Amino acid sequence: MQRSVRLKSFELVARDIDEVEVDLLHALSISVRWPHRPKDWDTLRRAGRGIVAVDGIGRVFGSAMWFPQGDDFATIGVVITTPRTQAQGGGRWLMDQVLEQCGDRNLALNATHAAYPLYVSLGFTTEEIVFMRQGEVPPALPAMPALDGELQALPSDRLKAIMALDRRAFGIDRERLLALLSANASIQTLSRGGEIVGYSMCREFGRGYVIGPMVARNDLDAVHLTAVHLRNLAGRFARVDTREKDGVFATFLEQCGLGIAETVTTMSKGRRFLNREENGPWVYGLAGHALS
């Protein structure tokens, strides 16, 4: 694989993302108006692997990461190219590097509008649309439907209690990722008849807080698993990334001031990624665009 590329008047070299100062990665995300803070970059680097494109004096012009989940699956994300290199093939070169590292794993990613044609050309196929809902949480939440079950906080050292549920919803064992995210998150579970039927995490990210990952069996459960966190975030910025376009859950988020700011497209390469089971658990809130 070509470890360097010449784009017009400068040459870029691929370096391991762990070798680059986090402040330079932060500057890269700022350049494309992504919300990632230095702390968010640190979390991503602990969760996965990646490369950055640097020039001869160490300036960063792009990044791409992949996140192993299980033995034969990975998600790809944080694929960033600066405006100066976007039209010069820098994104394809970065993706070529990452795809080589991923080997024969099945893959999934969430494509921005700008990057979508590139991923199609690399053999990724479209599955679903993700709606990024965000905004300032109001002082009072809208009227809530009756709660069917019991909400409880879950300590991060008891993650085993939700792993089977998450595996069934996501399709892959992602215990390592959830352990990493839970270290700085509040976790709530929803139980019925002594069985955990849903859970949600809330953690600081970007401009405020992200609620996700979240697994629930239906819209009403998802509403309560979201509201339990939103009640503590009045006046703060919150975000939920969901594939629910309409319905009770989408309407609730809209009423809470979380309007659609952007959409991305879930795509896969290899076996199909999303397989919703009727009346089964479903990922109502993503862990993040890169992590799915």
PDB file of C-alpha atoms in Angstrom, residues 81-186:
ATOM      1  CA  THR A  81      -9.951  15.610   4.895  1.00  0.00           C
ATOM      2  CA  THR A  82      -9.210  19.304   5.035  1.00  0.00           C
ATOM      3  CA  PRO A  83     -10.900  21.539   2.460  1.00  0.00           C
ATOM      4  CA  ARG A  84      -7.528  21.861   0.722  1.00  0.00           C
ATOM      5  CA  THR A  85      -7.318  18.122   0.006  1.00  0.00           C
ATOM      6  CA  GLN A  86     -10.975  17.076  -0.301  1.00  0.00           C
ATOM      7  CA  ALA A  87     -11.038  17.362  -4.099  1.00  0.00           C
ATOM      8  CA  GLN A  88      -7.549  15.938  -4.658  1.00  0.00           C
ATOM      9  CA  GLY A  89      -8.018  12.276  -3.750  1.00  0.00           C
ATOM     10  CA  GLY A  90      -6.921  12.520  -0.133  1.00  0.00           C
ATOM     11  CA  GLY A  91     -10.055  10.804   1.182  1.00  0.00           C
ATOM     12  CA  ARG A  92      -9.678   7.801  -1.128  1.00  0.00           C
ATOM     13  CA  TRP A  93      -6.019   7.438  -0.190  1.00  0.00           C
ATOM     14  CA  LEU A  94      -6.904   7.468   3.525  1.00  0.00           C
ATOM     15  CA  MET A  95      -9.666   4.912   2.991  1.00  0.00           C
ATOM     16  CA  ASP A  96      -7.319   2.655   1.030  1.00  0.00           C
ATOM     17  CA  GLN A  97      -4.973   2.635   4.032  1.00  0.00           C
ATOM     18  CA  VAL A  98      -7.768   1.786   6.474  1.00  0.00           C
ATOM     19  CA  LEU A  99      -9.344  -0.887   4.285  1.00  0.00           C
ATOM     20  CA  GLU A 100      -5.987  -2.613   4.030  1.00  0.00           C
ATOM     21  CA  GLN A 101      -5.682  -2.636   7.831  1.00  0.00           C
ATOM     22  CA  CYS A 102      -9.243  -3.988   8.226  1.00  0.00           C
ATOM     23  CA  GLY A 103      -8.439  -6.995   6.054  1.00  0.00           C
ATOM     24  CA  ASP A 104     -11.424  -9.255   5.328  1.00  0.00           C
ATOM     25  CA  ARG A 105     -13.644  -7.942   8.152  1.00  0.00           C
ATOM     26  CA  ASN A 106     -17.264  -7.026   7.482  1.00  0.00           C
ATOM     27  CA  LEU A 107     -17.564  -3.245   7.711  1.00  0.00           C
ATOM     28  CA  ALA A 108     -20.076  -0.513   8.470  1.00  0.00           C
ATOM     29  CA  LEU A 109     -19.877   3.279   8.499  1.00  0.00           C
ATOM     30  CA  ASN A 110     -22.042   6.382   8.537  1.00  0.00           C
ATOM     31  CA  ALA A 111     -21.427   8.497   5.456  1.00  0.00           C
ATOM     32  CA  THR A 112     -21.770  12.255   5.232  1.00  0.00           C
ATOM     33  CA  HIS A 113     -23.327  13.639   2.058  1.00  0.00           C
ATOM     34  CA  ALA A 114     -19.936  14.745   0.791  1.00  0.00           C
ATOM     35  CA  ALA A 115     -18.288  11.351   1.350  1.00  0.00           C
ATOM     36  CA  TYR A 116     -21.173   9.186   0.137  1.00  0.00           C
ATOM     37  CA  PRO A 117     -20.006   8.898  -3.523  1.00  0.00           C
ATOM     38  CA  LEU A 118     -16.537   7.807  -2.369  1.00  0.00           C
ATOM     39  CA  TYR A 119     -17.940   4.990  -0.237  1.00  0.00           C
ATOM     40  CA  VAL A 120     -20.201   3.819  -3.063  1.00  0.00           C
ATOM     41  CA  SER A 121     -17.148   3.623  -5.319  1.00  0.00           C
ATOM     42  CA  LEU A 122     -15.384   1.511  -2.674  1.00  0.00           C
ATOM     43  CA  GLY A 123     -18.182  -1.074  -2.655  1.00  0.00           C
ATOM     44  CA  PHE A 124     -20.258   0.060   0.341  1.00  0.00           C
ATOM     45  CA  THR A 125     -24.039  -0.302   0.063  1.00  0.00           C
ATOM     46  CA  THR A 126     -26.763   1.862   1.593  1.00  0.00           C
ATOM     47  CA  GLU A 127     -28.849   0.571   4.518  1.00  0.00           C
ATOM     48  CA  GLU A 128     -30.502   3.336   6.576  1.00  0.00           C
ATOM     49  CA  ILE A 129     -30.517   7.075   7.264  1.00  0.00           C
ATOM     50  CA  VAL A 130     -29.310   8.392  10.645  1.00  0.00           C
ATOM     51  CA  PHE A 131     -30.917  11.568  11.967  1.00  0.00           C
ATOM     52  CA  MET A 132     -28.672  13.697  14.164  1.00  0.00           C
ATOM     53  CA  ARG A 133     -31.066  15.390  16.579  1.00  0.00           C
ATOM     54  CA  GLN A 134     -29.692  18.075  18.834  1.00  0.00           C
ATOM     55  CA  GLY A 135     -30.536  21.265  20.670  1.00  0.00           C
ATOM     56  CA  GLU A 136     -30.916  22.910  24.063  1.00  0.00           C
ATOM     57  CA  VAL A 137     -33.048  20.905  26.482  1.00  0.00           C
ATOM     58  CA  PRO A 138     -36.112  22.857  27.744  1.00  0.00           C
ATOM     59  CA  PRO A 139     -36.767  23.440  31.484  1.00  0.00           C
ATOM     60  CA  ALA A 140     -39.706  21.018  31.413  1.00  0.00           C
ATOM     61  CA  LEU A 141     -40.222  17.953  29.244  1.00  0.00           C
ATOM     62  CA  PRO A 142     -43.489  17.273  27.390  1.00  0.00           C
ATOM     63  CA  ALA A 143     -46.177  15.066  28.905  1.00  0.00           C
ATOM     64  CA  MET A 144     -44.925  11.502  29.212  1.00  0.00           C
ATOM     65  CA  PRO A 145     -46.724   8.232  28.459  1.00  0.00           C
ATOM     66  CA  ALA A 146     -47.139   5.801  31.356  1.00  0.00           C
ATOM     67  CA  LEU A 147     -43.978   3.916  32.247  1.00  0.00           C
ATOM     68  CA  ASP A 148     -44.214   0.168  31.731  1.00  0.00           C
ATOM     69  CA  GLY A 149     -41.482  -1.171  33.988  1.00  0.00           C
ATOM     70  CA  GLU A 150     -38.861   0.160  36.344  1.00  0.00           C
ATOM     71  CA  LEU A 151     -35.992   2.540  35.608  1.00  0.00           C
ATOM     72  CA  GLN A 152     -32.792   2.100  37.595  1.00  0.00           C
ATOM     73  CA  ALA A 153     -29.253   3.438  37.473  1.00  0.00           C
ATOM     74  CA  LEU A 154     -26.632   0.840  36.563  1.00  0.00           C
ATOM     75  CA  PRO A 155     -23.096   1.128  37.968  1.00  0.00           C
ATOM     76  CA  SER A 156     -20.394   0.867  35.300  1.00  0.00           C
ATOM     77  CA  ASP A 157     -18.947  -2.208  37.022  1.00  0.00           C
ATOM     78  CA  ARG A 158     -22.176  -4.125  36.307  1.00  0.00           C
ATOM     79  CA  LEU A 159     -22.106  -3.901  32.508  1.00  0.00           C
ATOM     80  CA  LYS A 160     -22.451  -7.671  32.226  1.00  0.00           C
ATOM     81  CA  ALA A 161     -26.124  -7.162  33.039  1.00  0.00           C
ATOM     82  CA  ILE A 162     -26.795  -5.488  29.669  1.00  0.00           C
ATOM     83  CA  MET A 163     -24.321  -7.261  27.389  1.00  0.00           C
ATOM     84  CA  ALA A 164     -26.645  -9.999  26.101  1.00  0.00           C
ATOM     85  CA  LEU A 165     -29.315  -7.398  25.335  1.00  0.00           C
ATOM     86  CA  ASP A 166     -26.851  -5.155  23.521  1.00  0.00           C
ATOM     87  CA  ARG A 167     -25.409  -8.075  21.543  1.00  0.00           C
ATOM     88  CA  ARG A 168     -28.848  -9.066  20.337  1.00  0.00           C
ATOM     89  CA  ALA A 169     -29.682  -5.501  19.253  1.00  0.00           C
ATOM     90  CA  PHE A 170     -26.332  -4.580  17.705  1.00  0.00           C
ATOM     91  CA  GLY A 171     -25.532  -8.019  16.301  1.00  0.00           C
ATOM     92  CA  ILE A 172     -21.931  -8.009  17.536  1.00  0.00           C
ATOM     93  CA  ASP A 173     -20.303  -8.316  20.951  1.00  0.00           C
ATOM     94  CA  ARG A 174     -19.046  -4.807  21.779  1.00  0.00           C
ATOM     95  CA  GLU A 175     -18.272  -5.277  25.461  1.00  0.00           C
ATOM     96  CA  ARG A 176     -14.873  -3.585  25.196  1.00  0.00           C
ATOM     97  CA  LEU A 177     -16.368  -0.460  23.622  1.00  0.00           C
ATOM     98  CA  LEU A 178     -19.204  -0.222  26.130  1.00  0.00           C
ATOM     99  CA  ALA A 179     -16.753  -0.597  29.009  1.00  0.00           C
ATOM    100  CA  LEU A 180     -14.727   2.311  27.623  1.00  0.00           C
ATOM    101  CA  LEU A 181     -17.763   4.565  27.136  1.00  0.00           C
ATOM    102  CA  SER A 182     -19.303   3.694  30.500  1.00  0.00           C
ATOM    103  CA  ALA A 183     -16.282   4.949  32.444  1.00  0.00           C
ATOM    104  CA  ASN A 184     -17.549   8.525  32.015  1.00  0.00           C
ATOM    105  CA  ALA A 185     -21.265   7.937  31.507  1.00  0.00           C
ATOM    106  CA  SER A 186     -24.452   7.648  33.491  1.00  0.00           C
TER     107      SER A 186
END
